[in-house]
Short mmCIF file of C-alpha atoms in Angstrom, two decimals:
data_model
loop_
_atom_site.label_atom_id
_atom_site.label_comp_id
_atom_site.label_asym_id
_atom_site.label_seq_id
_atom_site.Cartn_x
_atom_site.Cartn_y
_atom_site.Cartn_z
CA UNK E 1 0.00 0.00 0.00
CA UNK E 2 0.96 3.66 -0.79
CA UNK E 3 0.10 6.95 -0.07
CA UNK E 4 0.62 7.71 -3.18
CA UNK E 5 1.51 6.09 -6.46
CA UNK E 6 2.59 8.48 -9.45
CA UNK E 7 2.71 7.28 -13.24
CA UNK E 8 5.23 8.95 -15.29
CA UNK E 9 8.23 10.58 -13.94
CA UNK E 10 8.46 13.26 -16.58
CA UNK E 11 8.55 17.12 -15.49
CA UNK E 12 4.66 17.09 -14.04
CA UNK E 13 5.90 13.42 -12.01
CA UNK E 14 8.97 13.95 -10.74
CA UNK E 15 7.57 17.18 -9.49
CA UNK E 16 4.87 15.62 -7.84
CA UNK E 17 6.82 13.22 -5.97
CA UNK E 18 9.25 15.95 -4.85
CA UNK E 19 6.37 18.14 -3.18
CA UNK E 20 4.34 15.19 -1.81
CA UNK E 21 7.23 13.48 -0.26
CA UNK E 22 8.99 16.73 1.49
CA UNK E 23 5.59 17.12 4.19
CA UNK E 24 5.75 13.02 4.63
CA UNK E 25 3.66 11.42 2.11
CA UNK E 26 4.94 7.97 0.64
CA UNK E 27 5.48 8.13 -2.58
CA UNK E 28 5.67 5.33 -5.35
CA UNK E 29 6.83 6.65 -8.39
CA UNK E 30 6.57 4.77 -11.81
CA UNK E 31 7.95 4.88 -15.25
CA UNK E 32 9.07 2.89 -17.89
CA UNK E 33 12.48 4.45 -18.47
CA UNK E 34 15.55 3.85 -17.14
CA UNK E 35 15.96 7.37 -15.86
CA UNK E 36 13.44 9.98 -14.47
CA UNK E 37 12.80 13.24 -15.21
CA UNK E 38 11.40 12.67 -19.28
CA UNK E 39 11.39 15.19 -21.47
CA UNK E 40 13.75 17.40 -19.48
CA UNK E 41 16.78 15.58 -20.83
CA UNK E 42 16.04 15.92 -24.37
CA UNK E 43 15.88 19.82 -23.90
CA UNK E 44 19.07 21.44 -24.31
CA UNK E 45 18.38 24.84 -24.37
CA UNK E 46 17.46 27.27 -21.48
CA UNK E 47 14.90 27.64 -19.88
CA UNK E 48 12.29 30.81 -19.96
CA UNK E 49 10.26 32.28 -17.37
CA UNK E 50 11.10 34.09 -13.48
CA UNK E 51 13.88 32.99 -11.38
CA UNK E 52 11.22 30.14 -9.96
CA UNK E 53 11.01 28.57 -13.08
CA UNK E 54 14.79 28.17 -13.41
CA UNK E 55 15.13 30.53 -16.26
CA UNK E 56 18.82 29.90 -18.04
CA UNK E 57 18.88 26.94 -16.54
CA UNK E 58 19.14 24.13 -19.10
CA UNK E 59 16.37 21.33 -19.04
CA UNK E 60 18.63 18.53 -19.16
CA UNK E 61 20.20 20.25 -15.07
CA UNK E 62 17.04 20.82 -13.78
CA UNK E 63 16.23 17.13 -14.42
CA UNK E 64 19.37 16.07 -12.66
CA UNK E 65 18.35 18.60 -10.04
CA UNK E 66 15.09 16.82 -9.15
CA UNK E 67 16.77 13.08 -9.25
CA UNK E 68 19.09 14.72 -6.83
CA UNK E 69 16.19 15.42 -4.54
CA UNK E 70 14.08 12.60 -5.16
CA UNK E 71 17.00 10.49 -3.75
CA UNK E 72 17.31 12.77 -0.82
CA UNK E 73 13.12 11.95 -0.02
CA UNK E 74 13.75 8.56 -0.49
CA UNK E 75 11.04 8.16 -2.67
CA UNK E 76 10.45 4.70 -3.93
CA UNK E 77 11.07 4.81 -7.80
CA UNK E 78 10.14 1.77 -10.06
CA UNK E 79 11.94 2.49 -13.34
CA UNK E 80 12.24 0.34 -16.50
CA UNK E 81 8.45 -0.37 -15.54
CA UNK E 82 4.99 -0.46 -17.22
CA UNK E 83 1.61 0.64 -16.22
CA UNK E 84 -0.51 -2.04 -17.94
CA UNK E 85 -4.03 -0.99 -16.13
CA UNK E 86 -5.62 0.67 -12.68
CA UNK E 87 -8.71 -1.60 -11.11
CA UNK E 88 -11.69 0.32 -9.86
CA UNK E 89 -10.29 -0.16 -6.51
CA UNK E 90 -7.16 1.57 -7.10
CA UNK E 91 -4.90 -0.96 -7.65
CA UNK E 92 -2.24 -0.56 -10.12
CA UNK E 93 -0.91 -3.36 -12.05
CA UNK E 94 2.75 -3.07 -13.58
CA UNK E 95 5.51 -5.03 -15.11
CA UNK E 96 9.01 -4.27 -14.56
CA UNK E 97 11.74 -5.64 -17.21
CA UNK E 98 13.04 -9.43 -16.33
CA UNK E 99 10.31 -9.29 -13.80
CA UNK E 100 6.67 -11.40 -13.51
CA UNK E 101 3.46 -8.35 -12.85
CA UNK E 102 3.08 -6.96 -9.97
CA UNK E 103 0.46 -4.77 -8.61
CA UNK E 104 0.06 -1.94 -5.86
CA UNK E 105 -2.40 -0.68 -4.20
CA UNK E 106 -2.74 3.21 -3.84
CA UNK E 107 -4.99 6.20 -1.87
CA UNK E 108 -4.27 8.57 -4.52
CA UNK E 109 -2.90 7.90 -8.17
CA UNK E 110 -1.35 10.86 -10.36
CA UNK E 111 -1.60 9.99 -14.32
CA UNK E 112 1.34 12.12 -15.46
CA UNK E 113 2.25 10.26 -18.99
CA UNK E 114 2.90 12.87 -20.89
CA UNK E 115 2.09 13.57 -24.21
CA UNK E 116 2.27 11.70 -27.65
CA UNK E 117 3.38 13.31 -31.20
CA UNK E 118 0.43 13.63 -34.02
CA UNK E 119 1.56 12.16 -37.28
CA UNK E 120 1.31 13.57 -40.96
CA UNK E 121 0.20 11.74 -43.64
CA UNK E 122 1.49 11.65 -47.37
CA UNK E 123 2.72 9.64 -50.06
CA UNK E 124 6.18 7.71 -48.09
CA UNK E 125 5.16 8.99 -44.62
CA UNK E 126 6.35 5.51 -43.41
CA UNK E 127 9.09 5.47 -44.97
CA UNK E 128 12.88 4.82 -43.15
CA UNK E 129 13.77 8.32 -42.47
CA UNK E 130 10.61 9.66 -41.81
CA UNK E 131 10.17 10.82 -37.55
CA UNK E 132 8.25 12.89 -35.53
CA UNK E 133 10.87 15.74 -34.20
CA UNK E 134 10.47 14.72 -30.55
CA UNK E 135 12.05 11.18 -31.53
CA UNK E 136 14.66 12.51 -33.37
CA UNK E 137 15.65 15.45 -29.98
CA UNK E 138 15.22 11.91 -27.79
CA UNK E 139 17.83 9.95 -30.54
CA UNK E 140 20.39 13.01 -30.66
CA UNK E 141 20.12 14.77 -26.56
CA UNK E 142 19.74 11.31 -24.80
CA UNK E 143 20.78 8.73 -27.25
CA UNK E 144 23.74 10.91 -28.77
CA UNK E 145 22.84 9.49 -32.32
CA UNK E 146 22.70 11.70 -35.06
CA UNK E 147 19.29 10.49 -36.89
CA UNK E 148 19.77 12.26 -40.55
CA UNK E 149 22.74 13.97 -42.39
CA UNK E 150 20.04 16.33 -44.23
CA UNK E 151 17.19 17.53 -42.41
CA UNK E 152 13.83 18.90 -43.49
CA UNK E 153 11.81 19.84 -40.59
CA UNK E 154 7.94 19.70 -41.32
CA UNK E 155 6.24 22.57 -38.78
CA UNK E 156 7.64 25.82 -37.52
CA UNK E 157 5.52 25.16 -33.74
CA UNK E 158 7.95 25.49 -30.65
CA UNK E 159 9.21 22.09 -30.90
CA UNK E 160 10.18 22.02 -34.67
CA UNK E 161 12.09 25.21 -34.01
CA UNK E 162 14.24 23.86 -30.94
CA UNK E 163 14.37 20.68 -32.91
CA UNK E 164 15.86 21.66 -36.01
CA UNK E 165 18.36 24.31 -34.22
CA UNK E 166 19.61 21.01 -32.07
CA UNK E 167 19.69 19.37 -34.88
CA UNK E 168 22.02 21.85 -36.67
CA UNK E 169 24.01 22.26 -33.80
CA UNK E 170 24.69 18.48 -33.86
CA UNK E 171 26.32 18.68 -37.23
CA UNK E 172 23.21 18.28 -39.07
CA UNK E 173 22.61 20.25 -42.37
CA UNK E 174 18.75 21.04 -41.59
CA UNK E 175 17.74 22.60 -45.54
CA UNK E 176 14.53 24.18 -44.31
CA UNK E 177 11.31 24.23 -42.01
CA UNK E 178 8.13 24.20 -43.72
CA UNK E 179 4.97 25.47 -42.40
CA UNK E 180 1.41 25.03 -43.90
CA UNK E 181 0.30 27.99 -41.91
CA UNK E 182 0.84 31.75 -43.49
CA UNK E 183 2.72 32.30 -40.22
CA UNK E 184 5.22 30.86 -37.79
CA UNK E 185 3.54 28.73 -34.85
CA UNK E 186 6.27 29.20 -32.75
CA UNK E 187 8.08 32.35 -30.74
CA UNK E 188 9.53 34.70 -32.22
CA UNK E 189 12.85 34.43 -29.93
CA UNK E 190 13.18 30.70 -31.49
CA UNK E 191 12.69 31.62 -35.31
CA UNK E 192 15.46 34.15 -34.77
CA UNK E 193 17.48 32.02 -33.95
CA UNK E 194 16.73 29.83 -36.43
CA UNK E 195 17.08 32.85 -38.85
CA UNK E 196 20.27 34.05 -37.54
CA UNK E 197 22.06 30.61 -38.55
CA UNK E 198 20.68 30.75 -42.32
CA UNK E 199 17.93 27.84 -42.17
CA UNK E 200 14.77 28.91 -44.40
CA UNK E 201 11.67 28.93 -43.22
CA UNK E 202 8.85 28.81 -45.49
CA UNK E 203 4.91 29.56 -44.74
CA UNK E 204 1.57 28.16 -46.81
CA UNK E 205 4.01 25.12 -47.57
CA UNK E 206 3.71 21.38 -46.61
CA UNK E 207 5.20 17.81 -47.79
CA UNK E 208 3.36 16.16 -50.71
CA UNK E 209 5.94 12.83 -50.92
CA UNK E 210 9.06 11.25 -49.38
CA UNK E 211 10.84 9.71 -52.14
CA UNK E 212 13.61 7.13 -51.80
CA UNK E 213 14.11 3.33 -51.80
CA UNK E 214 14.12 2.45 -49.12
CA UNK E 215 14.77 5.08 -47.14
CA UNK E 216 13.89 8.39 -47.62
CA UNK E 217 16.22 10.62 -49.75
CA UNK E 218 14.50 13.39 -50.60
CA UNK E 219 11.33 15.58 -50.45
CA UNK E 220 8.44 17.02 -52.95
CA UNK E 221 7.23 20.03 -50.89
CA UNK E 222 3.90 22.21 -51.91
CA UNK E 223 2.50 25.75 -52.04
CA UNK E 224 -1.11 25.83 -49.76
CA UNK E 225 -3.86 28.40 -50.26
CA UNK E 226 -5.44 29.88 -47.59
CA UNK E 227 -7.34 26.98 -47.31
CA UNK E 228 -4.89 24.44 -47.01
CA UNK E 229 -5.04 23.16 -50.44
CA UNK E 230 -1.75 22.32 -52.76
CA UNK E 231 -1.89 25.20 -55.12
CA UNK E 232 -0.87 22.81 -58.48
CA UNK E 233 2.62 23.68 -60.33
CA UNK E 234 4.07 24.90 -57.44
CA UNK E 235 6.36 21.56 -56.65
CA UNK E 236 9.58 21.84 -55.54
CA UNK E 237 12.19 18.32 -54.87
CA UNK E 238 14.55 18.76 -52.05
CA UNK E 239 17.23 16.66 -51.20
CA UNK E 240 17.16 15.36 -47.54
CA UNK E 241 17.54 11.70 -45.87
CA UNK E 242 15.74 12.94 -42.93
CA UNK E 243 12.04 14.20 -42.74
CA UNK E 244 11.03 15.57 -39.44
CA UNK E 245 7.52 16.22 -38.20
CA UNK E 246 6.69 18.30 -35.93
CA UNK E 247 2.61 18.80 -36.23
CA UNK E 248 1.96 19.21 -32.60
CA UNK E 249 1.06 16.84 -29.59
CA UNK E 250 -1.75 15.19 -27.86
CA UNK E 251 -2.08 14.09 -24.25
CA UNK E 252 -1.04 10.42 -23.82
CA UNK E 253 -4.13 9.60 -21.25
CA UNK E 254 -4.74 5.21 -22.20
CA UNK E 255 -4.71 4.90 -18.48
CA UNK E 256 -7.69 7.51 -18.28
CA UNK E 257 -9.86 6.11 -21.19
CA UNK E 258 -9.71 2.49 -19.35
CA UNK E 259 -10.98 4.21 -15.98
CA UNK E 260 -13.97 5.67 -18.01
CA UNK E 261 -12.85 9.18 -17.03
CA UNK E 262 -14.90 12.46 -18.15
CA UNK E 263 -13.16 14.09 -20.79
CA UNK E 264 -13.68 17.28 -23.15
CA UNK E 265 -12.27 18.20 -26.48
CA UNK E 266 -10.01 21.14 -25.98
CA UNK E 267 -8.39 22.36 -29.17
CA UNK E 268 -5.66 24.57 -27.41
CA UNK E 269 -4.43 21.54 -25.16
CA UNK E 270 -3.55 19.24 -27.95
CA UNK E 271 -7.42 16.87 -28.00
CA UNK E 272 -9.40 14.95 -25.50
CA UNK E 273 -8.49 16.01 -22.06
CA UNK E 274 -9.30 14.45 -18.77
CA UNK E 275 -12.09 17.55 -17.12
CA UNK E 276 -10.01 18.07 -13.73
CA UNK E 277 -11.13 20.43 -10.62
CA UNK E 278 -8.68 23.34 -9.29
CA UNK E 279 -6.61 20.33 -7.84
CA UNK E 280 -6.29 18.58 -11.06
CA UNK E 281 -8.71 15.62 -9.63
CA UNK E 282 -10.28 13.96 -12.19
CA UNK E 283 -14.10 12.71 -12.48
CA UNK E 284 -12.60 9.88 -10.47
CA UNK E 285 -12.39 10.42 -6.87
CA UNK E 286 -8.31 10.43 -5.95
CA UNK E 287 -7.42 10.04 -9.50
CA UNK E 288 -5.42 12.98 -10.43
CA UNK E 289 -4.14 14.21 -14.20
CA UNK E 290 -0.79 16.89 -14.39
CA UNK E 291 1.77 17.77 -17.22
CA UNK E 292 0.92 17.39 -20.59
CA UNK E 293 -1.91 14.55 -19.76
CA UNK E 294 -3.55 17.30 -18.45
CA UNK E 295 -3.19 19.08 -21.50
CA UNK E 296 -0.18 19.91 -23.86
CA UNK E 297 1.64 23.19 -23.02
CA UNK E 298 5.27 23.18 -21.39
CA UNK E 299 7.75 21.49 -19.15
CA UNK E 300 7.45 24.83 -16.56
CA UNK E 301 4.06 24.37 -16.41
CA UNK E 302 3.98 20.47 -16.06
CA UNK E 303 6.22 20.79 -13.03
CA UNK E 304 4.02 23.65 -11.49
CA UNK E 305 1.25 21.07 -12.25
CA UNK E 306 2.67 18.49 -10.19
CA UNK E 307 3.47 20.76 -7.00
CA UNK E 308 -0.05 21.40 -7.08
CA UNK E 309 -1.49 18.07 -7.15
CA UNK E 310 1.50 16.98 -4.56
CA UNK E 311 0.49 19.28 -2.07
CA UNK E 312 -3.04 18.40 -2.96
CA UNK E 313 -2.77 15.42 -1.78
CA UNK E 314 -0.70 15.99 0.99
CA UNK E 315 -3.74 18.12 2.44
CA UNK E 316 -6.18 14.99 2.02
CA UNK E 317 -3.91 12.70 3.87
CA UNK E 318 -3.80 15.74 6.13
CA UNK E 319 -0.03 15.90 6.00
CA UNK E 320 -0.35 19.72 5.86
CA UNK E 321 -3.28 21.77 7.23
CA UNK E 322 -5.87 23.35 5.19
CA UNK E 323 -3.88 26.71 5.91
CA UNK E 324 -0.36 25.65 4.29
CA UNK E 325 -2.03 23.79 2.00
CA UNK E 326 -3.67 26.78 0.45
CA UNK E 327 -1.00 29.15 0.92
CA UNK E 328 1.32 27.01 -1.15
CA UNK E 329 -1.40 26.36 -4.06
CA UNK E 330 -2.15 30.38 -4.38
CA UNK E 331 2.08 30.51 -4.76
CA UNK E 332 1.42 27.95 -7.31
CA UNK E 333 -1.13 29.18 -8.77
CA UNK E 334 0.24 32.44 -9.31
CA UNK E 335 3.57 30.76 -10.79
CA UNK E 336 1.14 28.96 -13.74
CA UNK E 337 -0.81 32.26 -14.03
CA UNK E 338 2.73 33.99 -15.11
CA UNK E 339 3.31 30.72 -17.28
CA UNK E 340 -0.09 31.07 -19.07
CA UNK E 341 0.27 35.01 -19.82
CA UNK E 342 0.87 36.31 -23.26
CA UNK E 343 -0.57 35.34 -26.90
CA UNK E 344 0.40 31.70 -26.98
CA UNK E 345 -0.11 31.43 -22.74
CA UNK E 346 -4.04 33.06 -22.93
CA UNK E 347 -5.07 30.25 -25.15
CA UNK E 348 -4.01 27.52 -22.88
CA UNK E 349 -5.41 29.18 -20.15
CA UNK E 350 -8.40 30.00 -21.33
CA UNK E 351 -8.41 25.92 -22.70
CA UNK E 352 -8.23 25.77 -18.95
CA UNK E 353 -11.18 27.10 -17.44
CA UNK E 354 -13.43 24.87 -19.83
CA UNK E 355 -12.11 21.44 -17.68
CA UNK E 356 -13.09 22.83 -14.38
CA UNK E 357 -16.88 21.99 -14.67
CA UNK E 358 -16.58 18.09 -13.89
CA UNK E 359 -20.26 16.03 -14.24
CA UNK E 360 -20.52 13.44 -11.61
#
């Protein structure tokens, strides 16, 4: 029995385990890598944000940072370890490599698995040499394998525009990042930079074929109206042997469709969502959602998710009073405010406020 079990020790996890377990709480922690902290060692580059949110402070520190703490807690963390399914009575049922299943049975459960890449389809999008742009930052930051020579980067969001300056910085000749959109999806700071180092980027443009045999070796990009469709004659072959895609992300919530959870479409938080209260409790009682699961936005924010929901639950088990609890959520609070502020932060915000009505 725990106090506490927490799938996925990404950003929004790790976070979680950190807060519960400093006022007392046991904490299992779960994931099915062979290192916590997720997505915070594939990212490089600094960080944005106040002084709390580790601005210029690279992601792949801060992760090292919270292992460094975790161990300190002693929190118990199951890596190289699987989440197969959670019983109505809040049991959770994993398999560790080399190992028969298991199961454990918890008073609270945090979901925090992340998010998943969407695909793009076209003629060869299956082809070797065709990736989203997260698995190619996860090949190159944690694997230290170079996945292409010459790199066409399909998206100009916040991740293709990290993605493709990593990529150049690793040696990579990235010829271009396309964008089907008349205008850049991601900051402005990033497409400087991309700018800056001579990579085109080119708007109301998207893939139409991957050629090669059989891997990919180069691309037939497209003119788009305003209306997203090819505008004909406008065809242009570019050599490449790697095509990257980077078309956004959706929560990764399996675990929440098997417990029948409420959910809502939410366009501005990547799809279906899990509806959560100010607490991020879902429709089921002590089942809790944080970090991208929750809703795609960033790794500040996922880690600001999981304080919350760790000293959420550290109120129910009544490890903290009602008065620190709620003195620490407001800080919280007013941290993911700051986070959700500005023309890309309002939408996610407001994509917010339409989970907080839950049906029960």
């Amino acid at each position: 029995m725990s106090d506490f079990v927490i799938i996925g020790a990404g950003p929004a996890g790790i976070s979680a385990a950190n807060e519960s377990a400093r006022y007392g709480v046991k904490v299992t922690l779960i994931d099915e890598n062979n290192l916590p902290g997720g997505q915070l060692f594939t990212q490089t580059h600094k960080f944005f944000g106040s002084r709390e949110h580790r601005a210029g402070v690279r992601g792949f520190q801060i992760g090292y940072d919270l292992i460094e703490e975790i161990n300190k807690l002693n929190v118990d963390v199951l890596l190289d370890t699987i989440v197969y399914g959670i019983s109505a009575d809040m049991e959770v049922k994993y398999v560790t490599e080399g190992s028969s299943a298991k199961s454990i049975t918890a008073g609270n459960i945090l979901i925090s698995t992340g998010a998943l890449e969407k695909p793009v389809v076209f003629k060869g999008w299956t082809k070797p040499g065709v990736m989203g742009a997260g698995a190619a930052q996860t090949m190159m930051n944690v694997h230290r394998v170079l996945p292409g020579r010459k790199v066409l980067m399909v998206g100009s969001g916040n991740v293709g525009l990290i993605v493709a300056y990593q990529l150049k910085q690793a040696g990579a000749d990235v010829v271009g990042i396309i964008e089907a959109m008349p205008s850049i999806g991601g900051y402005k700071v990033h497409a400087s930079k991309i700018r800056r180092i001579g990579i085109p980027i080119l708007t109301s443009c998207t893939i139409k074929e991957a050629k090669g045999s059989p891997q990919v070796s180069s691309a037939v990009i497209v003119g788009v109206d305003k209306n997203l469709r090819e505008i004909s004659g406008t065809e242009d072959e570019i050599k490449c042997d790697l095509v990257c895609i980077a078309a956004g992300l959706k929560p990764f919530d399996e675990l929440c469709w098997l417990l029948n959870l409420e959910f809502k479409y939410i366009n501005e938080l990547g799809g279906f969502v899990p509806v959560h209260n100010d607490d991020l409790e879902t429709s089921m009682k002590n089942i809790y959602i944080a970090g991208d699961a929750a809703g795609v936005e960033e790794a500040s924010t996922a880690m600001e998710e999981g304080r919350l929901v760790g000293v959420a639950v550290a109120q129910k088990l009544e490890y903290l009073s009602d008065r620190q609890a709620e003195k620490l959520k407001g800080k919280i609070n007013d941290r993911l405010k700051y986070l959700r502020l500005g023309s890309f932060g309002k939408k996610r915000a407001e994509g917010k406020k339409k989970l907080t009505s839950i049906s029960k």
